[in-house]
Short mmCIF file of C-alpha atoms (C1' of nucleotides) in Angstrom, two decimals:
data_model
loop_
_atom_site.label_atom_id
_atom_site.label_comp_id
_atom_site.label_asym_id
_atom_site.label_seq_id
_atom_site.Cartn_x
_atom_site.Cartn_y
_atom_site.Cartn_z
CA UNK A 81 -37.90 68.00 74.93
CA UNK A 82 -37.76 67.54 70.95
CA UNK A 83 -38.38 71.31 70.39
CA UNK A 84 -36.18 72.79 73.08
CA UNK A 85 -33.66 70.44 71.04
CA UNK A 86 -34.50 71.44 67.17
CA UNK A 87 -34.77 74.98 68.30
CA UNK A 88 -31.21 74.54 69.68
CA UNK A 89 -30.06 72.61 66.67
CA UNK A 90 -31.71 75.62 64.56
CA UNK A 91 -29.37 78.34 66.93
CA UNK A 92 -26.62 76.06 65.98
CA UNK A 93 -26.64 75.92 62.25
CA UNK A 94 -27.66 79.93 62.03
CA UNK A 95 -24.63 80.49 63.75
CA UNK A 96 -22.52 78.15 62.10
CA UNK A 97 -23.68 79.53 58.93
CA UNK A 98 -22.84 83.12 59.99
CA UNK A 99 -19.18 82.23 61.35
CA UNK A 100 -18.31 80.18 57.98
CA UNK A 101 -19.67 82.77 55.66
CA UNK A 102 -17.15 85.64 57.52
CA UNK A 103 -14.58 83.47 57.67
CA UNK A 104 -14.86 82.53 54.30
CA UNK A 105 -14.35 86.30 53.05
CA UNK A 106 -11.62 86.74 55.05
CA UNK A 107 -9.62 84.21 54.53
CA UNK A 108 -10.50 84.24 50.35
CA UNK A 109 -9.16 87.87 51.48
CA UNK A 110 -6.07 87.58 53.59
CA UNK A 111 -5.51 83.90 53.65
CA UNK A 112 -6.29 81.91 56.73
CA UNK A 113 -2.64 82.69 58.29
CA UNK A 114 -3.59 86.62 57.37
CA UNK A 115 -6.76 86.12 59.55
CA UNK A 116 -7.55 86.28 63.40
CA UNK A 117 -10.52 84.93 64.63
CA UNK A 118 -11.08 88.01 66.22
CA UNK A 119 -11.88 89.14 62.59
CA UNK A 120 -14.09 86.55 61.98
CA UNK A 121 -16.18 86.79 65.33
CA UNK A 122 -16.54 90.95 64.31
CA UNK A 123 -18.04 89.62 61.20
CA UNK A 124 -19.88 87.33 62.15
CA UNK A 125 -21.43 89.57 64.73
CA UNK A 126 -20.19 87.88 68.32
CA UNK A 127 -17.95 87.61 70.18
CA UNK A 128 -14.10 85.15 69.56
CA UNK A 129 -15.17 83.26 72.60
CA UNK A 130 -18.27 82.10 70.83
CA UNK A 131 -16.74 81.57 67.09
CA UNK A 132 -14.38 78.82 69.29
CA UNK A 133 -17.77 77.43 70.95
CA UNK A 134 -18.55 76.46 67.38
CA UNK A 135 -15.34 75.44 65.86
CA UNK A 136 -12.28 74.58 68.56
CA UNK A 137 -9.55 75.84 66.81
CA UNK A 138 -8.70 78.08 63.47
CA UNK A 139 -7.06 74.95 61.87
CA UNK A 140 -10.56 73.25 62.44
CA UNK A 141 -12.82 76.29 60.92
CA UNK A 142 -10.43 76.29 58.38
CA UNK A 143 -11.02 73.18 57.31
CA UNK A 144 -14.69 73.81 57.60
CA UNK A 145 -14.15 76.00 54.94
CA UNK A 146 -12.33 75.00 52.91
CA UNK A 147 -14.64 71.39 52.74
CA UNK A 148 -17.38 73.33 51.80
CA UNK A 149 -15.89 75.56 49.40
CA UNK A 150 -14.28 72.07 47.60
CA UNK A 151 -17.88 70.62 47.49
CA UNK A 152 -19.10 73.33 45.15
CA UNK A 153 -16.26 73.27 43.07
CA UNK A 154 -16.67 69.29 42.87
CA UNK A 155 -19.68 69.93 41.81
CA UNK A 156 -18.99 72.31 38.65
CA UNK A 157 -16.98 69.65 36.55
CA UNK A 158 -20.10 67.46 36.41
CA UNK A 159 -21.43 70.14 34.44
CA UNK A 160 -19.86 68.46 31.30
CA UNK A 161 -23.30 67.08 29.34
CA UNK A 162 -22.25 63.94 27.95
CA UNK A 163 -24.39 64.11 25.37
CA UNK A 164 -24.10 67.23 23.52
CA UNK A 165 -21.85 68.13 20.66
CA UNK A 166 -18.52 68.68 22.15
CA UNK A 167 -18.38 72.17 20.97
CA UNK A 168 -21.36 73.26 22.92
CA UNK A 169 -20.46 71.05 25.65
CA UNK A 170 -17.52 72.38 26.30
CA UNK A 171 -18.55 75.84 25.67
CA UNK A 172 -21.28 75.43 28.69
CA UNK A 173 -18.77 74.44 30.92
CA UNK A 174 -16.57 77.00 30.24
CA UNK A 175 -19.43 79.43 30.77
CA UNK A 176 -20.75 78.00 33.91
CA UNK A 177 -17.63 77.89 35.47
CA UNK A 178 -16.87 81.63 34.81
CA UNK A 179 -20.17 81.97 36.38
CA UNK A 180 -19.36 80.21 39.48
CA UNK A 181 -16.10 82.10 39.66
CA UNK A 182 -18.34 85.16 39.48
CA UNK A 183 -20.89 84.43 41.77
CA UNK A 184 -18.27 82.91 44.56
CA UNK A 185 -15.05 84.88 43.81
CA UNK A 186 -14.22 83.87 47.58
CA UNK A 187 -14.59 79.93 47.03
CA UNK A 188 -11.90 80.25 43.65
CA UNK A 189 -9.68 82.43 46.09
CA UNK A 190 -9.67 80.12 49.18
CA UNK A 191 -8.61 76.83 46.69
CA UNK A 192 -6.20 78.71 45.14
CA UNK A 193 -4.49 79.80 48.43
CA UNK A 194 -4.79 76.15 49.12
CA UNK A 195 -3.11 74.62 46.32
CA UNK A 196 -0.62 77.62 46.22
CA UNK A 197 1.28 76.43 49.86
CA UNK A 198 0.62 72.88 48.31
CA UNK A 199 -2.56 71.25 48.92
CA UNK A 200 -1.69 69.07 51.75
CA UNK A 201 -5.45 69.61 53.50
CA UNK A 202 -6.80 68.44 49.91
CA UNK A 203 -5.13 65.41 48.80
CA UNK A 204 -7.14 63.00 49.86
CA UNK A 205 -10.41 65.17 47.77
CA UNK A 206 -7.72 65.22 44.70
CA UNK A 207 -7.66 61.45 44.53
CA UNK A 208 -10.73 60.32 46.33
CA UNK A 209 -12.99 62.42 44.83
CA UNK A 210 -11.46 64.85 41.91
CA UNK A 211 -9.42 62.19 40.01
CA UNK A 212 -12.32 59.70 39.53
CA UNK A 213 -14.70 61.99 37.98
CA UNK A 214 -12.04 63.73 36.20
CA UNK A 215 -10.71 60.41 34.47
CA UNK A 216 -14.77 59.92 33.25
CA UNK A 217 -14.19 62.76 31.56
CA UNK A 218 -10.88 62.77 29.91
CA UNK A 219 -12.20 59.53 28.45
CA UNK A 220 -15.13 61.32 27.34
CA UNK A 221 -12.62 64.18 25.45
CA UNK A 222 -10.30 61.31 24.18
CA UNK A 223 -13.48 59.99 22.58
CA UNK A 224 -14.24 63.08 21.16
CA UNK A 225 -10.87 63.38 19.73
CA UNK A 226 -10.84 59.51 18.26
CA UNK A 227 -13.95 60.19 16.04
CA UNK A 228 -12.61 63.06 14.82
CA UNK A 229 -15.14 65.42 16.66
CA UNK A 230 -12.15 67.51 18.24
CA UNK A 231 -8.37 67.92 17.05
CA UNK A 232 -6.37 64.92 19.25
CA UNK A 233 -5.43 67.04 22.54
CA UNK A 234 -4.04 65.60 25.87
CA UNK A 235 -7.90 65.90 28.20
CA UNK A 236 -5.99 67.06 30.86
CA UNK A 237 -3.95 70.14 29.62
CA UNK A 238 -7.36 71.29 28.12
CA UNK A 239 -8.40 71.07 31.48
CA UNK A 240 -5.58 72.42 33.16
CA UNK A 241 -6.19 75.77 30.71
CA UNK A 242 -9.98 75.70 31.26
CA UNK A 243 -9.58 75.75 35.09
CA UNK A 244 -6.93 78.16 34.98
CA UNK A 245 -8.52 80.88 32.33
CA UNK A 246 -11.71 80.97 33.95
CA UNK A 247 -10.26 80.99 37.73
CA UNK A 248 -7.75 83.41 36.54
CA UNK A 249 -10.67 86.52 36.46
CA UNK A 250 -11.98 85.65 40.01
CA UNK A 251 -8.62 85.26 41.26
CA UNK A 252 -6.66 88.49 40.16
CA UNK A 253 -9.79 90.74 39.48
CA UNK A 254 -7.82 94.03 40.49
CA UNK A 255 -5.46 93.27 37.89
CA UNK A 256 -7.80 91.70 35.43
CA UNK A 257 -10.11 94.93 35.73
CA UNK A 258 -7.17 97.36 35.70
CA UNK A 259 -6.24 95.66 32.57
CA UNK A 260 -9.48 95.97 31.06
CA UNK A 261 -9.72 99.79 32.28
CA UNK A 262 -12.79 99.03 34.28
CA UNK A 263 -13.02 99.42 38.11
CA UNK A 264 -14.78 96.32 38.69
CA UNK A 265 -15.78 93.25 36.96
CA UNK A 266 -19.03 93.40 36.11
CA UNK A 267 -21.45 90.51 35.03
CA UNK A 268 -21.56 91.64 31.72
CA UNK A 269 -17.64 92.08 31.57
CA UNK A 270 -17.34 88.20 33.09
CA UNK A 271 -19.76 87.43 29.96
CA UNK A 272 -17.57 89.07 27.62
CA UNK A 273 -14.57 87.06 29.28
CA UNK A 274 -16.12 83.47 28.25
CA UNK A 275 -16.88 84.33 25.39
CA UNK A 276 -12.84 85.32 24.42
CA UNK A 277 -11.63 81.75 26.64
CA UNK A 278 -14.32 79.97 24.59
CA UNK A 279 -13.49 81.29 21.33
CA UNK A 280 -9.75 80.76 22.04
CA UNK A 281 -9.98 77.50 23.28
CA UNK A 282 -12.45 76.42 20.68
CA UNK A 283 -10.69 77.63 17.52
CA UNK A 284 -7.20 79.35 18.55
CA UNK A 285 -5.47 82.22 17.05
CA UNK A 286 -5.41 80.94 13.71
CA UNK A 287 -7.45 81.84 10.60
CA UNK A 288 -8.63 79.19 9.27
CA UNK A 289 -7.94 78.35 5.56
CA UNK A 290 -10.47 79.09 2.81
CA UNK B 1 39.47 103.48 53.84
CA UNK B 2 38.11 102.70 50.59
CA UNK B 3 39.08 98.67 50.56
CA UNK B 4 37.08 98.56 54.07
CA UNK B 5 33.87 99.76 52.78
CA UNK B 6 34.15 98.16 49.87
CA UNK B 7 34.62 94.85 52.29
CA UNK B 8 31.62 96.42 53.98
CA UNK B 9 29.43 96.77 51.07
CA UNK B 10 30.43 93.10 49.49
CA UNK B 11 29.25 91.78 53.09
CA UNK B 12 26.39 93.81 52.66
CA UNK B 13 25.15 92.34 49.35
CA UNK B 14 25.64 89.08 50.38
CA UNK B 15 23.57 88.55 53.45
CA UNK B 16 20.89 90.55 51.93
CA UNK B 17 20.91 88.01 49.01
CA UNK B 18 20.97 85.28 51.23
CA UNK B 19 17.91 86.56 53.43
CA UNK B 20 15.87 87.57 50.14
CA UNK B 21 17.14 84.40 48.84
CA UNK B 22 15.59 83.01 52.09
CA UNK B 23 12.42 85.25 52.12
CA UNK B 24 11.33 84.73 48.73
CA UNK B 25 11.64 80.95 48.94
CA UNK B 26 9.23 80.81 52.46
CA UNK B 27 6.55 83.55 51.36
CA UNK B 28 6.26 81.91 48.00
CA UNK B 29 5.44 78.70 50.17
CA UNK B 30 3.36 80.24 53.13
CA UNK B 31 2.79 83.42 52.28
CA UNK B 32 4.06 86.78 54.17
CA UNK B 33 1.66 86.52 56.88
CA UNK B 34 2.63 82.46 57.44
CA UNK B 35 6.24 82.79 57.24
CA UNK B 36 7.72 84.34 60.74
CA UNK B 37 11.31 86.67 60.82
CA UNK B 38 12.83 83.84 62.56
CA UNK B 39 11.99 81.27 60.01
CA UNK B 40 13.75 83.32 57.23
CA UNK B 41 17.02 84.06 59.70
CA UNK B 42 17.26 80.35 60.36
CA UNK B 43 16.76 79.90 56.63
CA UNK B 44 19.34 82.24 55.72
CA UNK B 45 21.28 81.35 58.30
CA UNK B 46 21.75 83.66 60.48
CA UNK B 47 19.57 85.69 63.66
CA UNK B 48 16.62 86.84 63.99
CA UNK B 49 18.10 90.06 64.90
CA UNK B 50 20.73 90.16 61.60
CA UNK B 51 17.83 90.12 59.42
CA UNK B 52 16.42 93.16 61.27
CA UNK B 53 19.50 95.06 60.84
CA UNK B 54 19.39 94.64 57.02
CA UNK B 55 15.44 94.76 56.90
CA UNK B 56 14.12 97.21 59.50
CA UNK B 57 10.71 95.39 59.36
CA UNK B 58 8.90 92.44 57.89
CA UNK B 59 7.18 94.50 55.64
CA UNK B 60 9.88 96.10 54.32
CA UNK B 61 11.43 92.53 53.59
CA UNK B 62 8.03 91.37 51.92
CA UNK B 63 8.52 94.92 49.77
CA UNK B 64 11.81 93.89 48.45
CA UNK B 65 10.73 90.38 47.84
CA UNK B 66 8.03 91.69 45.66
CA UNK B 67 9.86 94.27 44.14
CA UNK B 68 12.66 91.73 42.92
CA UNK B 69 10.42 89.42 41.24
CA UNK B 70 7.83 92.27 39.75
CA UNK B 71 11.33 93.89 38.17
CA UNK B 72 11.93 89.74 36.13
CA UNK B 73 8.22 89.56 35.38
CA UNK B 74 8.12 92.68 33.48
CA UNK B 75 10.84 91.58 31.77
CA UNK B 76 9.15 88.56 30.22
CA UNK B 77 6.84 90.29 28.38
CA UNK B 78 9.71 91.83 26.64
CA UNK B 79 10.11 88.96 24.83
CA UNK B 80 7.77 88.81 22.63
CA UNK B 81 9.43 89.62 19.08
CA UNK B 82 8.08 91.81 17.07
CA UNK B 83 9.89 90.91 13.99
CA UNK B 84 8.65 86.88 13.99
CA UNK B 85 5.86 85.63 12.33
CA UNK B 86 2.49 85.72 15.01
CA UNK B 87 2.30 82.13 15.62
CA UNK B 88 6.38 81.51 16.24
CA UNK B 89 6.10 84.92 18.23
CA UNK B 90 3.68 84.08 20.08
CA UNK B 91 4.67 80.18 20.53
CA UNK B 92 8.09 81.63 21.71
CA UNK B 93 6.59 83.81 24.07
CA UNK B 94 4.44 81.07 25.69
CA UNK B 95 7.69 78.60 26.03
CA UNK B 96 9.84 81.19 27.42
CA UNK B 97 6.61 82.20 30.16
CA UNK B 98 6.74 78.62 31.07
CA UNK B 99 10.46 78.11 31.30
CA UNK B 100 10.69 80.62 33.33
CA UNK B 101 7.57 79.26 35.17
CA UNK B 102 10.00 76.09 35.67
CA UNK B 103 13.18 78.15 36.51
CA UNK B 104 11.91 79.76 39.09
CA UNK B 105 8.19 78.89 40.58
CA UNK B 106 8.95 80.72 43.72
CA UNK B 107 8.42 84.08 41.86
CA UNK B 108 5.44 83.17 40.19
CA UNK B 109 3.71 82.27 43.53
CA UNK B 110 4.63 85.38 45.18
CA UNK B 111 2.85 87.28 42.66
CA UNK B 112 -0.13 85.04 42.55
CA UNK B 113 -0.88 85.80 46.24
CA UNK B 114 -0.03 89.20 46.36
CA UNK B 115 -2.31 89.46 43.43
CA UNK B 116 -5.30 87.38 45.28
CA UNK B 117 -5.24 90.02 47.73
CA UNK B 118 -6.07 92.60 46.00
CA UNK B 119 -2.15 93.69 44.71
CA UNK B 120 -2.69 97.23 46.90
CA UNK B 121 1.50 96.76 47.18
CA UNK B 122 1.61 96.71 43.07
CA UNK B 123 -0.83 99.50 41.98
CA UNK B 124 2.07 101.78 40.84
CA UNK B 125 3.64 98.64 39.13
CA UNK B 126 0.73 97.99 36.96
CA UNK B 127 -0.46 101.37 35.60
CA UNK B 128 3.55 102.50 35.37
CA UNK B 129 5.39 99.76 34.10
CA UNK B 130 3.11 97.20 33.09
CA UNK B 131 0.50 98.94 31.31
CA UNK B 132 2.75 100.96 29.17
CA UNK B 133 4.45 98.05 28.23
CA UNK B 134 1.28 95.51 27.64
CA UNK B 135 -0.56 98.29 25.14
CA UNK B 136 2.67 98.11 22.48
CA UNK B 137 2.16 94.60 22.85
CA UNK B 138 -1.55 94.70 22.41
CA UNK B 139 -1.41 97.14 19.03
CA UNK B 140 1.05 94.59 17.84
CA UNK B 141 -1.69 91.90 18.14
CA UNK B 142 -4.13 94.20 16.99
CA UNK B 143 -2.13 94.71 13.31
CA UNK B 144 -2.14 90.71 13.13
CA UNK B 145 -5.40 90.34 13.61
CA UNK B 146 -6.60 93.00 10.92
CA UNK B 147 -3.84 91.91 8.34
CA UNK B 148 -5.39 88.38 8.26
CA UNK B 149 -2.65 86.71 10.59
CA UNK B 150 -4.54 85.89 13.33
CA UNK B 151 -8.40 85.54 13.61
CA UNK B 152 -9.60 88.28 15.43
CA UNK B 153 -9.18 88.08 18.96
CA UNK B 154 -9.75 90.62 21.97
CA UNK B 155 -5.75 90.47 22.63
CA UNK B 156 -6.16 90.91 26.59
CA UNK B 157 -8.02 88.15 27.14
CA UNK B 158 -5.19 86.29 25.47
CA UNK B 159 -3.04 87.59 27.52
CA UNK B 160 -5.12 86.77 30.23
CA UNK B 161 -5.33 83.07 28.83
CA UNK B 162 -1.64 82.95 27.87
CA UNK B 163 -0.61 84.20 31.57
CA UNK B 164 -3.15 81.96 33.99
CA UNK B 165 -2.74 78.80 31.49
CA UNK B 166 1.15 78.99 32.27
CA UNK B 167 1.83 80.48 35.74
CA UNK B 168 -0.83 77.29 36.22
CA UNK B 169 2.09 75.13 36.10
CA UNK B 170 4.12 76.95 38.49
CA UNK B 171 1.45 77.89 41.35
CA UNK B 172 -0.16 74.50 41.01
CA UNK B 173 2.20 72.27 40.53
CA UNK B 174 1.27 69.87 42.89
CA UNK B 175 -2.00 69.27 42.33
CA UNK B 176 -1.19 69.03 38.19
CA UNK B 177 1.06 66.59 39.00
CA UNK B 178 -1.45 64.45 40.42
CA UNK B 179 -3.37 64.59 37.69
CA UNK B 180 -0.93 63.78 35.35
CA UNK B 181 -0.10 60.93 38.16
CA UNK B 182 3.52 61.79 38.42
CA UNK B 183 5.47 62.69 41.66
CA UNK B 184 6.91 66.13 40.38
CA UNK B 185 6.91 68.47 37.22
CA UNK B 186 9.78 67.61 35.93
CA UNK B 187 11.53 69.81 32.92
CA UNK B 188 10.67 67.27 30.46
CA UNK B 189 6.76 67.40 31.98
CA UNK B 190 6.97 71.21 31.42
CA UNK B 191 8.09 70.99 27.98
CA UNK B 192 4.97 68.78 27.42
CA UNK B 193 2.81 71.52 29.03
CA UNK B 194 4.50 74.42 26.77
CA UNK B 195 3.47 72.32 24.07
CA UNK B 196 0.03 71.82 24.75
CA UNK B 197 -0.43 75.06 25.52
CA UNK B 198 0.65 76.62 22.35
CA UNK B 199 -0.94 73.98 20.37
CA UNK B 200 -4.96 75.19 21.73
CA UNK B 201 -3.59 78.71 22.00
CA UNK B 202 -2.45 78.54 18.19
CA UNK B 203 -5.10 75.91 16.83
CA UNK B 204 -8.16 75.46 19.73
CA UNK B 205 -10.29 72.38 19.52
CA UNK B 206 -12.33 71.99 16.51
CA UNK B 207 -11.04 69.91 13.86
CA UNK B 208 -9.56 71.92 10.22
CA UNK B 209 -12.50 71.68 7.89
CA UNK B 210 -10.23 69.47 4.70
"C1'" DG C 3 27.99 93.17 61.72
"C1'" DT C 4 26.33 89.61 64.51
"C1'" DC C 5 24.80 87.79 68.43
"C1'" DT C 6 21.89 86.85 73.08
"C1'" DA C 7 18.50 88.64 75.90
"C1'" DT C 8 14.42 90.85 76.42
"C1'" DA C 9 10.78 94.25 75.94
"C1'" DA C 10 6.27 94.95 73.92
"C1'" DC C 11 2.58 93.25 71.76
"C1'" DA C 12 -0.75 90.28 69.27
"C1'" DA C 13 -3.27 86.05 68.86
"C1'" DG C 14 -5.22 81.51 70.01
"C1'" DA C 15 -7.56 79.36 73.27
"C1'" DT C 16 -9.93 78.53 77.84
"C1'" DA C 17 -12.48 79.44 82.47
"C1'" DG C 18 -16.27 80.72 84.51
"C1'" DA C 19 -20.10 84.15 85.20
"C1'" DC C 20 -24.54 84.98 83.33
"C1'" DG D 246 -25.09 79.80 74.08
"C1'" DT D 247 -22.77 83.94 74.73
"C1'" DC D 248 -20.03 86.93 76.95
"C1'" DT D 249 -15.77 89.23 79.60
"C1'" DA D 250 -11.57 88.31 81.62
"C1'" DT D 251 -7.49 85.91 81.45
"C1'" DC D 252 -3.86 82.53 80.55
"C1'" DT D 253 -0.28 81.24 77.42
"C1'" DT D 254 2.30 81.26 73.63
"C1'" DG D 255 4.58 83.04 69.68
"C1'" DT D 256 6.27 87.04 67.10
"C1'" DT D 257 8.09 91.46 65.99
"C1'" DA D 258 11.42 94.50 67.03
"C1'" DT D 259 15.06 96.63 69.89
"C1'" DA D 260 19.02 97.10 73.34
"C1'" DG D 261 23.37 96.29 74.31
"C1'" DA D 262 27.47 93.06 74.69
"C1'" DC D 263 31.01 91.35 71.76
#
DNA sequence: GTCTATAACAAGATAGAC
DNA sequence: GTCTATCTTGTTATAGAC
């Protein structure tokens, strides 16, 4: 019967959803090694037995994970609009990718545990899928640079200090916010935070003559 | 006798170097929860059971770890001299971040994931030694930026930009050097990254008006 | 101080009832 | 699809010989 089957295909993805979310958190949390999938079923709200109906192993919810978690982040670096000025341009992305890293402190977490013990479940996205767009944009900076639009920087340092200034305050909030003498980030605080990473990457520490 | 326990104590110090030697090396690469006793014995050459004798548990291992590389990070920050002009402090500063960075990336990645979850073993670090330490620094920024040295800047979100744009190099090094489409960071590659870095830290992106 | 052997426990994964 | 019970393995930590 077509319903009995959508209604089953429905049970699926709820479920699927639920166990991916929890595990998610907890790994972004306590890394995937730091994490039983007792924790996750408890989450999740059943029992282990059922979280390894869904997903055989912890390697293969893991991966689950962390695929979905890499699509959104795919996703951010097309924010670059092509056709602004490259001040604003980059400015946006700067901003939208703080927001991200606000709104999904878990996703910034789980990559960076990735890359940390080496990326070896994300090469293939690196090349396959990062690398590509990412070369359609360092032309677009070198460009920029060439008519004179932006001082002549190497794309890909600029992007390397993007990434890692606006990952760095979903990454190490505790210390960020301990820093800051706050006890939590707080939207307005992550707005505050672009705004410094723009203004430093846009015009650096020094005062400008005349 | 006073020659035996001085044998005693020289045998001491060396097979707990080796096994935090060991330790570091494997929780910088899989974390504390990933990395098993045996692992670091085998690493450091020895039993599973000699490394219990010196370390009564894993934890307490993982504590020294941390504590060893918390005592050289603070000791970075040191660096930055007072007496220099801001931009060839500050430049300095940045280099010597990354060498380090280079010299030893096993530190730097222990830090990083103790920080992504949550630091609870590094509280007392941070408000006691770090803190203390990071506000002279901050004050010295501070009397740039209102004698005209430096445009003014919220000085710990340069830090913050300074620290995550560097220690990039170090936790990530894998995945920059695919993007940069060599096999391995070498020192040369670093010095390239040191360079770019201070350049948008000192000068940002937009083009000298003259 | 260092080892082998082993106790004690935790975790991943599966079988089979419902 | 979901659960409880259980198998199996791997890990921490200790005991005791050397």
């Amino acid at each position: 019967m077509a319903a009995a089957q959508a209604a089953k295909a429905r049970i699926r993805q709820a479920a699927e959803g639920r166990i991916l979310h929890a595990a998610a958190e907890l790994f972004a949390d306590t890394g995937s090694a730091g994490t039983t999938v007792g924790q996750v079923a408890a989450r999740a709200g059943m029992s282990a037995a059922t979280v390894h109906y869904y997903f055989r192993s912890k390697a293969i919810l893991y991966e689950a994970v962390l695929s979905d978690v890499l699509r959104r982040w795919l996703h951010e670096i097309e924010q670059i609009d092509e056709r602004q000025p490259p001040e604003d341009a980059i400015a946006a992305y700067v901003r939208a990718k703080m927001h991200v890293s606000y709104a999904h402190p878990a996703a910034s977490r789980i990559v960076a545990q990735e890359m940390l013990r080496g990326g070896s479940r994300m090469r293939r996205f690196l090349s396959v899928d990062l690398l590509p767009l990412l070369d359609r944009k360092l032309r677009l900076i070198e460009g920029w640079s060439r008519s004179g639009l932006l001082r002549p920087v190497d794309g890909r340092h600029l992007f390397f200090l993007i990434w890692a200034g606006t990952e760095f305050y979903a990454n190490f909030s505790v210390e960020a916010a301990a820093v800051l003498g706050v006890s939590e980030l707080t939207e307005a605080e992550m707005r505050r935070a672009a705004d410094s990473v723009v203004d430093l990457v846009l015009n650096g520490l020094q005062p400008r003559p005349g």
